[in-house]
Amino acid sequence: MTIDGEFVAENYLKSYVEFMQTPGSHPDTYAATAHRMFFKNLVAGKPPAKCADNDAHNVDSIDALTIAVPVIIKYRDSNRDTRNVKVVEAIRTLRNVTSVEKYAIVYSDMLVAVLNGAELRDVVSDAAKKTGMGDIRSVVEGSRSDPMVA
């Protein structure tokens, strides 16, 4: 989170930029697409609040969901609406992507349910139905005959 203990987009953005621009703060040599795009926009003179971007590939997929996990955990005991507003806000702060938001909310609900003791199989089954996949057990069984499915 940020120094104020809550998710506040403006504070989060400021902390993110400061952390990423401080030499030695992150010795990892890999920078995900969203980071590279954000700082390309920052260097081009855009204000930080306008630097989130999207490559319509990596950022639209799992990359946007990774930002949600700490926010979900922070707000796990808050009401669902508050938690999920914060999840979407976090994604929008550093990622210019809306297609993943509905899945982030389902993911948020799933993670909180599991953290609160729900059975993982039941949670996954419920989420599959909510996202239009139908019966997940049938989907999994059907994929077993496909040699290209990991």
JSON list of C-alpha atoms in Angstrom, two decimals:
[
{"chain": "A", "resi": 1, "resn": "MET", "atom": "CA", "xyz": [0.00, 0.00, 0.00]},
{"chain": "A", "resi": 2, "resn": "THR", "atom": "CA", "xyz": [1.06, 3.55, 0.47]},
{"chain": "A", "resi": 3, "resn": "ILE", "atom": "CA", "xyz": [2.26, 5.43, 3.51]},
{"chain": "A", "resi": 4, "resn": "ASP", "atom": "CA", "xyz": [-1.27, 6.40, 4.50]},
{"chain": "A", "resi": 5, "resn": "GLY", "atom": "CA", "xyz": [-2.34, 2.75, 4.91]},
{"chain": "A", "resi": 6, "resn": "GLU", "atom": "CA", "xyz": [-5.20, 3.05, 2.43]},
{"chain": "A", "resi": 7, "resn": "PHE", "atom": "CA", "xyz": [-5.28, 2.88, -1.33]},
{"chain": "A", "resi": 8, "resn": "VAL", "atom": "CA", "xyz": [-5.32, 6.48, -2.54]},
{"chain": "A", "resi": 9, "resn": "ALA", "atom": "CA", "xyz": [-4.53, 6.62, -6.25]},
{"chain": "A", "resi": 10, "resn": "GLU", "atom": "CA", "xyz": [-2.64, 9.93, -6.11]},
{"chain": "A", "resi": 11, "resn": "ASN", "atom": "CA", "xyz": [-0.42, 8.75, -3.24]},
{"chain": "A", "resi": 12, "resn": "TYR", "atom": "CA", "xyz": [0.09, 5.36, -4.86]},
{"chain": "A", "resi": 13, "resn": "LEU", "atom": "CA", "xyz": [1.14, 6.96, -8.13]},
{"chain": "A", "resi": 14, "resn": "LYS", "atom": "CA", "xyz": [3.59, 9.27, -6.35]},
{"chain": "A", "resi": 15, "resn": "SER", "atom": "CA", "xyz": [5.12, 6.35, -4.40]},
{"chain": "A", "resi": 16, "resn": "TYR", "atom": "CA", "xyz": [5.34, 4.24, -7.56]},
{"chain": "A", "resi": 17, "resn": "VAL", "atom": "CA", "xyz": [7.18, 6.90, -9.56]},
{"chain": "A", "resi": 18, "resn": "GLU", "atom": "CA", "xyz": [9.52, 7.66, -6.66]},
{"chain": "A", "resi": 19, "resn": "PHE", "atom": "CA", "xyz": [10.31, 3.99, -6.07]},
{"chain": "A", "resi": 20, "resn": "MET", "atom": "CA", "xyz": [10.91, 3.22, -9.73]},
{"chain": "A", "resi": 21, "resn": "GLN", "atom": "CA", "xyz": [13.14, 6.26, -10.20]},
{"chain": "A", "resi": 22, "resn": "THR", "atom": "CA", "xyz": [15.26, 5.75, -7.08]},
{"chain": "A", "resi": 23, "resn": "PRO", "atom": "CA", "xyz": [18.57, 4.09, -7.95]},
{"chain": "A", "resi": 24, "resn": "GLY", "atom": "CA", "xyz": [19.03, 0.79, -6.13]},
{"chain": "A", "resi": 25, "resn": "SER", "atom": "CA", "xyz": [15.41, 0.52, -4.97]},
{"chain": "A", "resi": 26, "resn": "HIS", "atom": "CA", "xyz": [14.67, -2.41, -7.25]},
{"chain": "A", "resi": 27, "resn": "PRO", "atom": "CA", "xyz": [17.64, -4.44, -8.53]},
{"chain": "A", "resi": 28, "resn": "ASP", "atom": "CA", "xyz": [15.48, -6.46, -10.93]},
{"chain": "A", "resi": 29, "resn": "THR", "atom": "CA", "xyz": [16.56, -5.90, -14.53]},
{"chain": "A", "resi": 30, "resn": "TYR", "atom": "CA", "xyz": [13.19, -6.87, -16.00]},
{"chain": "A", "resi": 31, "resn": "ALA", "atom": "CA", "xyz": [10.49, -4.26, -16.43]},
{"chain": "A", "resi": 32, "resn": "ALA", "atom": "CA", "xyz": [7.03, -5.42, -17.48]},
{"chain": "A", "resi": 33, "resn": "THR", "atom": "CA", "xyz": [5.37, -3.85, -20.49]},
{"chain": "A", "resi": 34, "resn": "ALA", "atom": "CA", "xyz": [3.13, -1.62, -18.39]},
{"chain": "A", "resi": 35, "resn": "HIS", "atom": "CA", "xyz": [6.14, -0.15, -16.56]},
{"chain": "A", "resi": 36, "resn": "ARG", "atom": "CA", "xyz": [8.01, 0.52, -19.80]},
{"chain": "A", "resi": 37, "resn": "MET", "atom": "CA", "xyz": [4.98, 2.17, -21.36]},
{"chain": "A", "resi": 38, "resn": "PHE", "atom": "CA", "xyz": [4.26, 4.26, -18.27]},
{"chain": "A", "resi": 39, "resn": "PHE", "atom": "CA", "xyz": [7.78, 5.68, -18.11]},
{"chain": "A", "resi": 40, "resn": "LYS", "atom": "CA", "xyz": [7.94, 6.22, -21.87]},
{"chain": "A", "resi": 41, "resn": "ASN", "atom": "CA", "xyz": [4.90, 8.47, -21.46]},
{"chain": "A", "resi": 42, "resn": "LEU", "atom": "CA", "xyz": [6.39, 10.17, -18.40]},
{"chain": "A", "resi": 43, "resn": "VAL", "atom": "CA", "xyz": [9.65, 10.92, -20.23]},
{"chain": "A", "resi": 44, "resn": "ALA", "atom": "CA", "xyz": [7.57, 12.28, -23.13]},
{"chain": "A", "resi": 45, "resn": "GLY", "atom": "CA", "xyz": [6.18, 14.88, -20.73]},
{"chain": "A", "resi": 46, "resn": "LYS", "atom": "CA", "xyz": [2.79, 13.47, -19.81]},
{"chain": "A", "resi": 47, "resn": "PRO", "atom": "CA", "xyz": [1.68, 14.06, -16.21]},
{"chain": "A", "resi": 48, "resn": "PRO", "atom": "CA", "xyz": [1.89, 10.86, -14.12]},
{"chain": "A", "resi": 49, "resn": "ALA", "atom": "CA", "xyz": [-1.92, 10.57, -13.89]},
{"chain": "A", "resi": 50, "resn": "LYS", "atom": "CA", "xyz": [-2.01, 10.28, -17.71]},
{"chain": "A", "resi": 51, "resn": "CYS", "atom": "CA", "xyz": [0.91, 7.85, -18.16]},
{"chain": "A", "resi": 52, "resn": "ALA", "atom": "CA", "xyz": [-0.94, 4.55, -17.81]},
{"chain": "A", "resi": 53, "resn": "ASP", "atom": "CA", "xyz": [-1.00, 2.84, -21.21]},
{"chain": "A", "resi": 54, "resn": "ASN", "atom": "CA", "xyz": [-2.00, -0.36, -22.93]},
{"chain": "A", "resi": 55, "resn": "ASP", "atom": "CA", "xyz": [-0.36, -2.51, -25.59]},
{"chain": "A", "resi": 56, "resn": "ALA", "atom": "CA", "xyz": [-3.63, -4.43, -26.17]},
{"chain": "A", "resi": 57, "resn": "HIS", "atom": "CA", "xyz": [-1.84, -7.66, -25.34]},
{"chain": "A", "resi": 58, "resn": "ASN", "atom": "CA", "xyz": [0.26, -8.05, -22.16]},
{"chain": "A", "resi": 59, "resn": "VAL", "atom": "CA", "xyz": [-1.39, -5.25, -20.23]},
{"chain": "A", "resi": 60, "resn": "ASP", "atom": "CA", "xyz": [-4.85, -6.54, -21.13]},
{"chain": "A", "resi": 61, "resn": "SER", "atom": "CA", "xyz": [-4.10, -9.92, -19.64]},
{"chain": "A", "resi": 62, "resn": "ILE", "atom": "CA", "xyz": [-2.62, -11.04, -16.36]},
{"chain": "A", "resi": 63, "resn": "ASP", "atom": "CA", "xyz": [-0.49, -7.91, -16.00]},
{"chain": "A", "resi": 64, "resn": "ALA", "atom": "CA", "xyz": [-3.49, -5.85, -14.95]},
{"chain": "A", "resi": 65, "resn": "LEU", "atom": "CA", "xyz": [-4.62, -8.45, -12.42]},
{"chain": "A", "resi": 66, "resn": "THR", "atom": "CA", "xyz": [-1.29, -8.48, -10.57]},
{"chain": "A", "resi": 67, "resn": "ILE", "atom": "CA", "xyz": [-1.87, -4.92, -9.40]},
{"chain": "A", "resi": 68, "resn": "ALA", "atom": "CA", "xyz": [-5.13, -6.00, -7.75]},
{"chain": "A", "resi": 69, "resn": "VAL", "atom": "CA", "xyz": [-3.81, -8.60, -5.28]},
{"chain": "A", "resi": 70, "resn": "PRO", "atom": "CA", "xyz": [-2.46, -6.30, -2.54]},
{"chain": "A", "resi": 71, "resn": "VAL", "atom": "CA", "xyz": [-5.56, -4.12, -2.79]},
{"chain": "A", "resi": 72, "resn": "ILE", "atom": "CA", "xyz": [-7.84, -7.14, -2.49]},
{"chain": "A", "resi": 73, "resn": "ILE", "atom": "CA", "xyz": [-5.95, -8.31, 0.59]},
{"chain": "A", "resi": 74, "resn": "LYS", "atom": "CA", "xyz": [-5.98, -4.83, 2.14]},
{"chain": "A", "resi": 75, "resn": "TYR", "atom": "CA", "xyz": [-9.74, -4.48, 1.66]},
{"chain": "A", "resi": 76, "resn": "ARG", "atom": "CA", "xyz": [-10.73, -8.11, 2.26]},
{"chain": "A", "resi": 77, "resn": "ASP", "atom": "CA", "xyz": [-12.73, -7.17, 5.36]},
{"chain": "A", "resi": 78, "resn": "SER", "atom": "CA", "xyz": [-14.41, -4.16, 3.73]},
{"chain": "A", "resi": 79, "resn": "ASN", "atom": "CA", "xyz": [-17.74, -4.48, 2.04]},
{"chain": "A", "resi": 80, "resn": "ARG", "atom": "CA", "xyz": [-17.64, -5.93, -1.47]},
{"chain": "A", "resi": 81, "resn": "ASP", "atom": "CA", "xyz": [-18.47, -2.67, -3.25]},
{"chain": "A", "resi": 82, "resn": "THR", "atom": "CA", "xyz": [-15.76, -0.68, -1.46]},
{"chain": "A", "resi": 83, "resn": "ARG", "atom": "CA", "xyz": [-13.17, -3.41, -2.09]},
{"chain": "A", "resi": 84, "resn": "ASN", "atom": "CA", "xyz": [-13.97, -3.71, -5.76]},
{"chain": "A", "resi": 85, "resn": "VAL", "atom": "CA", "xyz": [-14.05, 0.05, -6.36]},
{"chain": "A", "resi": 86, "resn": "LYS", "atom": "CA", "xyz": [-10.53, 0.15, -4.92]},
{"chain": "A", "resi": 87, "resn": "VAL", "atom": "CA", "xyz": [-9.46, -2.80, -7.08]},
{"chain": "A", "resi": 88, "resn": "VAL", "atom": "CA", "xyz": [-10.64, -1.08, -10.26]},
{"chain": "A", "resi": 89, "resn": "GLU", "atom": "CA", "xyz": [-9.08, 2.20, -9.15]},
{"chain": "A", "resi": 90, "resn": "ALA", "atom": "CA", "xyz": [-5.73, 0.46, -8.60]},
{"chain": "A", "resi": 91, "resn": "ILE", "atom": "CA", "xyz": [-5.82, -1.08, -12.06]},
{"chain": "A", "resi": 92, "resn": "ARG", "atom": "CA", "xyz": [-6.70, 2.22, -13.71]},
{"chain": "A", "resi": 93, "resn": "THR", "atom": "CA", "xyz": [-3.90, 4.05, -11.89]},
{"chain": "A", "resi": 94, "resn": "LEU", "atom": "CA", "xyz": [-1.09, 2.18, -13.66]},
{"chain": "A", "resi": 95, "resn": "ARG", "atom": "CA", "xyz": [-2.82, 0.31, -16.47]},
{"chain": "A", "resi": 96, "resn": "ASN", "atom": "CA", "xyz": [-5.00, 1.79, -19.21]},
{"chain": "A", "resi": 97, "resn": "VAL", "atom": "CA", "xyz": [-7.23, -1.24, -19.52]},
{"chain": "A", "resi": 98, "resn": "THR", "atom": "CA", "xyz": [-10.92, -1.76, -18.91]},
{"chain": "A", "resi": 99, "resn": "SER", "atom": "CA", "xyz": [-11.45, -5.22, -20.42]},
{"chain": "A", "resi": 100, "resn": "VAL", "atom": "CA", "xyz": [-9.98, -6.96, -17.37]},
{"chain": "A", "resi": 101, "resn": "GLU", "atom": "CA", "xyz": [-11.99, -5.05, -14.75]},
{"chain": "A", "resi": 102, "resn": "LYS", "atom": "CA", "xyz": [-14.94, -7.44, -14.66]},
{"chain": "A", "resi": 103, "resn": "TYR", "atom": "CA", "xyz": [-12.53, -10.34, -14.22]},
{"chain": "A", "resi": 104, "resn": "ALA", "atom": "CA", "xyz": [-10.65, -8.48, -11.51]},
{"chain": "A", "resi": 105, "resn": "ILE", "atom": "CA", "xyz": [-13.89, -8.16, -9.57]},
{"chain": "A", "resi": 106, "resn": "VAL", "atom": "CA", "xyz": [-14.60, -11.88, -9.95]},
{"chain": "A", "resi": 107, "resn": "TYR", "atom": "CA", "xyz": [-10.99, -12.58, -8.93]},
{"chain": "A", "resi": 108, "resn": "SER", "atom": "CA", "xyz": [-11.41, -10.26, -5.94]},
{"chain": "A", "resi": 109, "resn": "ASP", "atom": "CA", "xyz": [-14.52, -12.10, -4.84]},
{"chain": "A", "resi": 110, "resn": "MET", "atom": "CA", "xyz": [-12.77, -15.44, -5.33]},
{"chain": "A", "resi": 111, "resn": "LEU", "atom": "CA", "xyz": [-9.69, -14.52, -3.34]},
{"chain": "A", "resi": 112, "resn": "VAL", "atom": "CA", "xyz": [-11.70, -13.10, -0.46]},
{"chain": "A", "resi": 113, "resn": "ALA", "atom": "CA", "xyz": [-13.94, -16.17, -0.38]},
{"chain": "A", "resi": 114, "resn": "VAL", "atom": "CA", "xyz": [-10.93, -18.48, -0.21]},
{"chain": "A", "resi": 115, "resn": "LEU", "atom": "CA", "xyz": [-9.21, -16.31, 2.41]},
{"chain": "A", "resi": 116, "resn": "ASN", "atom": "CA", "xyz": [-12.41, -16.53, 4.45]},
{"chain": "A", "resi": 117, "resn": "GLY", "atom": "CA", "xyz": [-12.42, -20.33, 4.33]},
{"chain": "A", "resi": 118, "resn": "ALA", "atom": "CA", "xyz": [-14.55, -21.21, 1.31]},
{"chain": "A", "resi": 119, "resn": "GLU", "atom": "CA", "xyz": [-13.64, -24.37, -0.59]},
{"chain": "A", "resi": 120, "resn": "LEU", "atom": "CA", "xyz": [-11.51, -23.55, -3.62]},
{"chain": "A", "resi": 121, "resn": "ARG", "atom": "CA", "xyz": [-13.36, -25.97, -5.93]},
{"chain": "A", "resi": 122, "resn": "ASP", "atom": "CA", "xyz": [-16.69, -24.36, -5.04]},
{"chain": "A", "resi": 123, "resn": "VAL", "atom": "CA", "xyz": [-15.29, -20.85, -5.52]},
{"chain": "A", "resi": 124, "resn": "VAL", "atom": "CA", "xyz": [-13.83, -21.73, -8.93]},
{"chain": "A", "resi": 125, "resn": "SER", "atom": "CA", "xyz": [-17.05, -23.42, -10.01]},
{"chain": "A", "resi": 126, "resn": "ASP", "atom": "CA", "xyz": [-19.09, -20.37, -9.00]},
{"chain": "A", "resi": 127, "resn": "ALA", "atom": "CA", "xyz": [-16.69, -17.99, -10.78]},
{"chain": "A", "resi": 128, "resn": "ALA", "atom": "CA", "xyz": [-16.82, -20.07, -13.96]},
{"chain": "A", "resi": 129, "resn": "LYS", "atom": "CA", "xyz": [-20.59, -19.78, -14.02]},
{"chain": "A", "resi": 130, "resn": "LYS", "atom": "CA", "xyz": [-20.45, -16.02, -13.37]},
{"chain": "A", "resi": 131, "resn": "THR", "atom": "CA", "xyz": [-18.03, -15.50, -16.26]},
{"chain": "A", "resi": 132, "resn": "GLY", "atom": "CA", "xyz": [-20.06, -17.56, -18.71]},
{"chain": "A", "resi": 133, "resn": "MET", "atom": "CA", "xyz": [-17.84, -20.64, -18.76]},
{"chain": "A", "resi": 134, "resn": "GLY", "atom": "CA", "xyz": [-20.59, -22.84, -17.41]},
{"chain": "A", "resi": 135, "resn": "ASP", "atom": "CA", "xyz": [-19.69, -26.02, -15.60]},
{"chain": "A", "resi": 136, "resn": "ILE", "atom": "CA", "xyz": [-15.92, -25.85, -15.07]},
{"chain": "A", "resi": 137, "resn": "ARG", "atom": "CA", "xyz": [-15.62, -29.57, -14.45]},
{"chain": "A", "resi": 138, "resn": "SER", "atom": "CA", "xyz": [-16.94, -30.25, -17.95]},
{"chain": "A", "resi": 139, "resn": "VAL", "atom": "CA", "xyz": [-14.54, -27.68, -19.40]},
{"chain": "A", "resi": 140, "resn": "VAL", "atom": "CA", "xyz": [-11.58, -29.32, -17.66]},
{"chain": "A", "resi": 141, "resn": "GLU", "atom": "CA", "xyz": [-12.62, -32.84, -18.66]},
{"chain": "A", "resi": 142, "resn": "GLY", "atom": "CA", "xyz": [-13.12, -31.70, -22.26]},
{"chain": "A", "resi": 143, "resn": "SER", "atom": "CA", "xyz": [-9.63, -30.19, -22.35]},
{"chain": "A", "resi": 144, "resn": "ARG", "atom": "CA", "xyz": [-7.97, -33.46, -21.35]},
{"chain": "A", "resi": 145, "resn": "SER", "atom": "CA", "xyz": [-8.35, -34.76, -24.91]},
{"chain": "A", "resi": 146, "resn": "ASP", "atom": "CA", "xyz": [-6.51, -31.72, -26.33]},
{"chain": "A", "resi": 147, "resn": "PRO", "atom": "CA", "xyz": [-2.76, -32.46, -26.41]},
{"chain": "A", "resi": 148, "resn": "MET", "atom": "CA", "xyz": [-1.98, -28.72, -26.53]},
{"chain": "A", "resi": 149, "resn": "VAL", "atom": "CA", "xyz": [-3.61, -27.94, -23.18]},
{"chain": "A", "resi": 150, "resn": "ALA", "atom": "CA", "xyz": [-1.10, -27.80, -20.36]}
]
